Amino acid sequence: MSDLRDAAMTSKAWPFEEARRVLKRYEKAPPEKGYVLFETGYGPSGLPHIGTFGEVLRTTMIRRAFEVISDIPTRLICFSDDLDGMRKVPGNVPSQEALAEHLQKPLTSVPDPFGTHDSFGDHNNAMLRRFLDTFGFEYEFYSATEFYRSGQFDEVLLRACERYDDVMKVMLKSLREERRQTYSIFLPIHPETGRVLYVPMKHVDAAKGEITFDDEDGREWTLPVTGGTVKLQWKPDFGARWAALGVDFEMYGKDHSTNTPIYDGICRILGQRPPEHFTYELFLDDQGQKISKSSGNGISIDEWLTYASTESLSYFMYLKPKTAKRLYFDVIPKAVDEYHQQLRAYAMQDAAQRLNNPVYHIHGGAVPASDMVVSFSMLLNLASASSAEDKETLWGFIRKYAPDATAETHPGMDQAAGHAVRYFQDFVKPAKVFRAPTDQERAALEDLAKALQDGDYARDLIARKNAIVGKDEPLPEADFTDEEFLQSIVFAVGKVHEFEPLRDWFKAIYEVLLGASQGPRFGGFVALYGVEETVALIDKGLKGELG
């Protein structure tokens, strides 16, 4: 453990860098509360989306890293701001007209349009917890509604009353003159309509812990700030929550970064030290727009898991959190293959290298071995060439390539085969566009087919290629089960037929035979798909029977 801790204290992996910042908070004395508290916040105004998952995952990675470098106990709270008023009806839920009647009511007071829970807020909280539980996160769930109504927030709310002017001063600096006239950190919940009111305060009584205001009809009301009858505006709520819970670490998206001084300032005014922060870049959809809970753009958790493993999604979330990334379906194959590349690399790495490997953080140090004998991208190309309708079609090729592999011994491979078929059917197949070969390409493809059936002809092509590129080396033995020999044939054909640049030859293969502009290392594809099958595929491509 000491060796691991020593390596972790110098690791450049971002979870360890953040964990060391948290540890530095307590270099002089341990926390009085007895633990370090990590928090993630969730606004349940729409269905949970993949960015929320990423926030909890990344915080968990830092929490685990902290547990490697310190013996201080930790907790992780997932806090849902479900007392927030529903400002607009999300575009991706049923019964939108009925929901419109409940605008500005707390989300836990809005009926559930799906009819499965007591409220819309409860439904969205359940959705959040369901997919967090799917990934095995260790967390405690906090509901803002319960937090306010149970009295857990009362002490800080009363302190906000006492220091109302100081908190308001922080907020007013950030507002335009017009907004300042009506702004208050307190949002009363109307005793009759149940709506969250955005109204100025007529009086704040620190001694009684009460606020007085006029509602939208001009009627005066006085309410206690405690017990869930009043909530804080979202920016003050952020800092007040840190103060109430004693939060040590919270991360949030770049869109919050300009508010950090506000959150910190309010937390200090309310008597606590602000937590460490980590600002991550936003996720973008296929159009380069920020993904949003309310609009439902981008990819959902369930959509990703239809086409790939949970671990591949975790890998995507680990990479470069301070860089904006497109989060759309076309990133999935790359994420799957890179994840397995890192798994294979991990087995050969020393302790320091392992701590910098994403899979260490994905698996909390208990890293499994990869059983992917065929890459996901290659599976997609096999599915494309064979027009696979089920994973058994792909297993026919896999077993020829790796005879010892079975669905039972290679469950990850089996899962990936099923995912690849679904991905092919939904994304690859509809986008396939085959074209006829040019005269140069036709002659080259005919030569390739001949070489794949005649070892002597294949070796002769390789010899001619060697002469062209000025290589003087022994010719390889003709072995049509060897990927490297097969790739040598493909390369030789391109050189002999004078493709310049050579990548135009490979592009022609993909466009004529696979209906795509890019594809696999073709020698590896032939080894998997089969020599006879590849020759038949070339024949169909030359006859125009693939389109």
PDB file of N, CA and C in Angstrom, residues 118-170:
ATOM      1  N   ASP A 118     -45.067   9.848  -7.405  1.00  0.00           N
ATOM      2  CA  ASP A 118     -45.929  10.854  -6.777  1.00  0.00           C
ATOM      3  C   ASP A 118     -45.811  12.219  -7.437  1.00  0.00           C
ATOM      4  N   SER A 119     -44.660  12.499  -8.052  1.00  0.00           N
ATOM      5  CA  SER A 119     -44.453  13.801  -8.682  1.00  0.00           C
ATOM      6  C   SER A 119     -43.443  13.663  -9.818  1.00  0.00           C
ATOM      7  N   PHE A 120     -43.361  14.727 -10.626  1.00  0.00           N
ATOM      8  CA  PHE A 120     -42.377  14.755 -11.709  1.00  0.00           C
ATOM      9  C   PHE A 120     -40.960  14.736 -11.128  1.00  0.00           C
ATOM     10  N   GLY A 121     -40.748  15.480 -10.038  1.00  0.00           N
ATOM     11  CA  GLY A 121     -39.442  15.471  -9.393  1.00  0.00           C
ATOM     12  C   GLY A 121     -39.075  14.089  -8.885  1.00  0.00           C
ATOM     13  N   ASP A 122     -40.040  13.396  -8.270  1.00  0.00           N
ATOM     14  CA  ASP A 122     -39.786  12.035  -7.772  1.00  0.00           C
ATOM     15  C   ASP A 122     -39.442  11.095  -8.929  1.00  0.00           C
ATOM     16  N   HIS A 123     -40.152  11.263 -10.040  1.00  0.00           N
ATOM     17  CA  HIS A 123     -39.882  10.424 -11.216  1.00  0.00           C
ATOM     18  C   HIS A 123     -38.453  10.642 -11.704  1.00  0.00           C
ATOM     19  N   ASN A 124     -38.061  11.900 -11.853  1.00  0.00           N
ATOM     20  CA  ASN A 124     -36.725  12.180 -12.369  1.00  0.00           C
ATOM     21  C   ASN A 124     -35.637  11.776 -11.374  1.00  0.00           C
ATOM     22  N   ASN A 125     -35.923  11.918 -10.085  1.00  0.00           N
ATOM     23  CA  ASN A 125     -34.973  11.434  -9.080  1.00  0.00           C
ATOM     24  C   ASN A 125     -34.796   9.921  -9.183  1.00  0.00           C
ATOM     25  N   ALA A 126     -35.905   9.212  -9.392  1.00  0.00           N
ATOM     26  CA  ALA A 126     -35.831   7.757  -9.524  1.00  0.00           C
ATOM     27  C   ALA A 126     -35.034   7.361 -10.759  1.00  0.00           C
ATOM     28  N   MET A 127     -35.229   8.125 -11.844  1.00  0.00           N
ATOM     29  CA  MET A 127     -34.459   7.861 -13.055  1.00  0.00           C
ATOM     30  C   MET A 127     -32.971   8.055 -12.794  1.00  0.00           C
ATOM     31  N   LEU A 128     -32.647   9.119 -12.071  1.00  0.00           N
ATOM     32  CA  LEU A 128     -31.244   9.389 -11.745  1.00  0.00           C
ATOM     33  C   LEU A 128     -30.665   8.248 -10.926  1.00  0.00           C
ATOM     34  N   ARG A 129     -31.374   7.842  -9.898  1.00  0.00           N
ATOM     35  CA  ARG A 129     -30.864   6.802  -9.015  1.00  0.00           C
ATOM     36  C   ARG A 129     -30.755   5.464  -9.748  1.00  0.00           C
ATOM     37  N   ARG A 130     -31.701   5.208 -10.634  1.00  0.00           N
ATOM     38  CA  ARG A 130     -31.664   3.941 -11.366  1.00  0.00           C
ATOM     39  C   ARG A 130     -30.395   3.820 -12.180  1.00  0.00           C
ATOM     40  N   PHE A 131     -30.057   4.880 -12.955  1.00  0.00           N
ATOM     41  CA  PHE A 131     -28.863   4.692 -13.773  1.00  0.00           C
ATOM     42  C   PHE A 131     -27.565   4.841 -12.977  1.00  0.00           C
ATOM     43  N   LEU A 132     -27.602   5.561 -11.843  1.00  0.00           N
ATOM     44  CA  LEU A 132     -26.413   5.572 -10.988  1.00  0.00           C
ATOM     45  C   LEU A 132     -26.204   4.192 -10.365  1.00  0.00           C
ATOM     46  N   ASP A 133     -27.309   3.544  -9.967  1.00  0.00           N
ATOM     47  CA  ASP A 133     -27.211   2.206  -9.389  1.00  0.00           C
ATOM     48  C   ASP A 133     -26.751   1.189 -10.433  1.00  0.00           C
ATOM     49  N   THR A 134     -27.133   1.403 -11.684  1.00  0.00           N
ATOM     50  CA  THR A 134     -26.697   0.501 -12.759  1.00  0.00           C
ATOM     51  C   THR A 134     -25.179   0.429 -12.820  1.00  0.00           C
ATOM     52  N   PHE A 135     -24.541   1.535 -12.533  1.00  0.00           N
ATOM     53  CA  PHE A 135     -23.084   1.594 -12.619  1.00  0.00           C
ATOM     54  C   PHE A 135     -22.397   1.293 -11.288  1.00  0.00           C
ATOM     55  N   GLY A 136     -23.177   0.964 -10.278  1.00  0.00           N
ATOM     56  CA  GLY A 136     -22.578   0.563  -9.010  1.00  0.00           C
ATOM     57  C   GLY A 136     -21.946   1.688  -8.209  1.00  0.00           C
ATOM     58  N   PHE A 137     -22.395   2.922  -8.404  1.00  0.00           N
ATOM     59  CA  PHE A 137     -21.837   4.026  -7.622  1.00  0.00           C
ATOM     60  C   PHE A 137     -22.217   3.885  -6.148  1.00  0.00           C
ATOM     61  N   GLU A 138     -21.283   4.270  -5.269  1.00  0.00           N
ATOM     62  CA  GLU A 138     -21.564   4.358  -3.841  1.00  0.00           C
ATOM     63  C   GLU A 138     -21.857   5.820  -3.531  1.00  0.00           C
ATOM     64  N   TYR A 139     -23.091   6.132  -3.164  1.00  0.00           N
ATOM     65  CA  TYR A 139     -23.477   7.519  -2.931  1.00  0.00           C
ATOM     66  C   TYR A 139     -24.652   7.560  -1.971  1.00  0.00           C
ATOM     67  N   GLU A 140     -24.888   8.736  -1.421  1.00  0.00           N
ATOM     68  CA  GLU A 140     -26.079   8.998  -0.612  1.00  0.00           C
ATOM     69  C   GLU A 140     -26.913  10.018  -1.373  1.00  0.00           C
ATOM     70  N   PHE A 141     -28.201   9.748  -1.499  1.00  0.00           N
ATOM     71  CA  PHE A 141     -29.072  10.645  -2.256  1.00  0.00           C
ATOM     72  C   PHE A 141     -29.740  11.634  -1.311  1.00  0.00           C
ATOM     73  N   TYR A 142     -29.652  12.912  -1.668  1.00  0.00           N
ATOM     74  CA  TYR A 142     -30.308  13.967  -0.894  1.00  0.00           C
ATOM     75  C   TYR A 142     -31.304  14.692  -1.791  1.00  0.00           C
ATOM     76  N   SER A 143     -32.522  14.836  -1.298  1.00  0.00           N
ATOM     77  CA  SER A 143     -33.555  15.607  -1.980  1.00  0.00           C
ATOM     78  C   SER A 143     -33.648  16.984  -1.337  1.00  0.00           C
ATOM     79  N   ALA A 144     -33.614  18.036  -2.161  1.00  0.00           N
ATOM     80  CA  ALA A 144     -33.728  19.396  -1.624  1.00  0.00           C
ATOM     81  C   ALA A 144     -35.063  19.572  -0.889  1.00  0.00           C
ATOM     82  N   THR A 145     -36.126  18.984  -1.428  1.00  0.00           N
ATOM     83  CA  THR A 145     -37.441  19.089  -0.783  1.00  0.00           C
ATOM     84  C   THR A 145     -37.375  18.547   0.645  1.00  0.00           C
ATOM     85  N   GLU A 146     -36.800  17.370   0.792  1.00  0.00           N
ATOM     86  CA  GLU A 146     -36.671  16.771   2.123  1.00  0.00           C
ATOM     87  C   GLU A 146     -35.699  17.564   2.985  1.00  0.00           C
ATOM     88  N   PHE A 147     -34.626  18.049   2.370  1.00  0.00           N
ATOM     89  CA  PHE A 147     -33.599  18.787   3.099  1.00  0.00           C
ATOM     90  C   PHE A 147     -34.175  20.061   3.708  1.00  0.00           C
ATOM     91  N   TYR A 148     -34.988  20.775   2.923  1.00  0.00           N
ATOM     92  CA  TYR A 148     -35.614  22.003   3.418  1.00  0.00           C
ATOM     93  C   TYR A 148     -36.707  21.686   4.437  1.00  0.00           C
ATOM     94  N   ARG A 149     -37.592  20.735   4.103  1.00  0.00           N
ATOM     95  CA  ARG A 149     -38.785  20.505   4.934  1.00  0.00           C
ATOM     96  C   ARG A 149     -38.463  19.785   6.240  1.00  0.00           C
ATOM     97  N   SER A 150     -37.373  19.011   6.257  1.00  0.00           N
ATOM     98  CA  SER A 150     -37.024  18.255   7.468  1.00  0.00           C
ATOM     99  C   SER A 150     -36.331  19.105   8.518  1.00  0.00           C
ATOM    100  N   GLY A 151     -35.918  20.311   8.141  1.00  0.00           N
ATOM    101  CA  GLY A 151     -35.226  21.181   9.082  1.00  0.00           C
ATOM    102  C   GLY A 151     -33.713  21.097   9.014  1.00  0.00           C
ATOM    103  N   GLN A 152     -33.178  20.214   8.145  1.00  0.00           N
ATOM    104  CA  GLN A 152     -31.720  20.073   8.055  1.00  0.00           C
ATOM    105  C   GLN A 152     -31.040  21.348   7.553  1.00  0.00           C
ATOM    106  N   PHE A 153     -31.814  22.190   6.860  1.00  0.00           N
ATOM    107  CA  PHE A 153     -31.273  23.417   6.279  1.00  0.00           C
ATOM    108  C   PHE A 153     -31.586  24.637   7.148  1.00  0.00           C
ATOM    109  N   ASP A 154     -32.364  24.424   8.238  1.00  0.00           N
ATOM    110  CA  ASP A 154     -32.881  25.560   9.008  1.00  0.00           C
ATOM    111  C   ASP A 154     -31.776  26.458   9.562  1.00  0.00           C
ATOM    112  N   GLU A 155     -30.733  25.848  10.123  1.00  0.00           N
ATOM    113  CA  GLU A 155     -29.676  26.639  10.755  1.00  0.00           C
ATOM    114  C   GLU A 155     -29.028  27.605   9.766  1.00  0.00           C
ATOM    115  N   VAL A 156     -28.753  27.116   8.570  1.00  0.00           N
ATOM    116  CA  VAL A 156     -28.118  27.966   7.566  1.00  0.00           C
ATOM    117  C   VAL A 156     -29.115  28.994   7.031  1.00  0.00           C
ATOM    118  N   LEU A 157     -30.390  28.629   6.909  1.00  0.00           N
ATOM    119  CA  LEU A 157     -31.397  29.589   6.455  1.00  0.00           C
ATOM    120  C   LEU A 157     -31.553  30.729   7.461  1.00  0.00           C
ATOM    121  N   LEU A 158     -31.532  30.412   8.729  1.00  0.00           N
ATOM    122  CA  LEU A 158     -31.616  31.459   9.758  1.00  0.00           C
ATOM    123  C   LEU A 158     -30.379  32.350   9.718  1.00  0.00           C
ATOM    124  N   ARG A 159     -29.230  31.736   9.453  1.00  0.00           N
ATOM    125  CA  ARG A 159     -27.999  32.520   9.335  1.00  0.00           C
ATOM    126  C   ARG A 159     -28.075  33.433   8.110  1.00  0.00           C
ATOM    127  N   ALA A 160     -28.692  32.934   7.030  1.00  0.00           N
ATOM    128  CA  ALA A 160     -28.881  33.767   5.836  1.00  0.00           C
ATOM    129  C   ALA A 160     -29.787  34.949   6.138  1.00  0.00           C
ATOM    130  N   CYS A 161     -30.751  34.742   7.035  1.00  0.00           N
ATOM    131  CA  CYS A 161     -31.606  35.856   7.482  1.00  0.00           C
ATOM    132  C   CYS A 161     -30.766  36.893   8.229  1.00  0.00           C
ATOM    133  N   GLU A 162     -29.943  36.407   9.148  1.00  0.00           N
ATOM    134  CA  GLU A 162     -29.118  37.308   9.948  1.00  0.00           C
ATOM    135  C   GLU A 162     -28.138  38.091   9.078  1.00  0.00           C
ATOM    136  N   ARG A 163     -27.628  37.450   8.048  1.00  0.00           N
ATOM    137  CA  ARG A 163     -26.605  38.068   7.208  1.00  0.00           C
ATOM    138  C   ARG A 163     -27.150  38.389   5.813  1.00  0.00           C
ATOM    139  N   TYR A 164     -28.430  38.687   5.800  1.00  0.00           N
ATOM    140  CA  TYR A 164     -29.150  38.920   4.539  1.00  0.00           C
ATOM    141  C   TYR A 164     -28.477  40.008   3.705  1.00  0.00           C
ATOM    142  N   ASP A 165     -28.135  41.122   4.340  1.00  0.00           N
ATOM    143  CA  ASP A 165     -27.547  42.242   3.595  1.00  0.00           C
ATOM    144  C   ASP A 165     -26.203  41.853   2.980  1.00  0.00           C
ATOM    145  N   ASP A 166     -25.414  41.090   3.727  1.00  0.00           N
ATOM    146  CA  ASP A 166     -24.106  40.680   3.207  1.00  0.00           C
ATOM    147  C   ASP A 166     -24.252  39.742   2.007  1.00  0.00           C
ATOM    148  N   VAL A 167     -25.188  38.808   2.116  1.00  0.00           N
ATOM    149  CA  VAL A 167     -25.401  37.880   0.997  1.00  0.00           C
ATOM    150  C   VAL A 167     -25.969  38.636  -0.202  1.00  0.00           C
ATOM    151  N   MET A 168     -26.896  39.560   0.059  1.00  0.00           N
ATOM    152  CA  MET A 168     -27.477  40.342  -1.036  1.00  0.00           C
ATOM    153  C   MET A 168     -26.408  41.182  -1.740  1.00  0.00           C
ATOM    154  N   LYS A 169     -25.455  41.693  -0.967  1.00  0.00           N
ATOM    155  CA  LYS A 169     -24.399  42.518  -1.563  1.00  0.00           C
ATOM    156  C   LYS A 169     -23.597  41.706  -2.583  1.00  0.00           C
ATOM    157  N   VAL A 170     -23.305  40.449  -2.238  1.00  0.00           N
ATOM    158  CA  VAL A 170     -22.588  39.573  -3.170  1.00  0.00           C
ATOM    159  C   VAL A 170     -23.403  39.366  -4.438  1.00  0.00           C
TER     160      VAL A 170
END
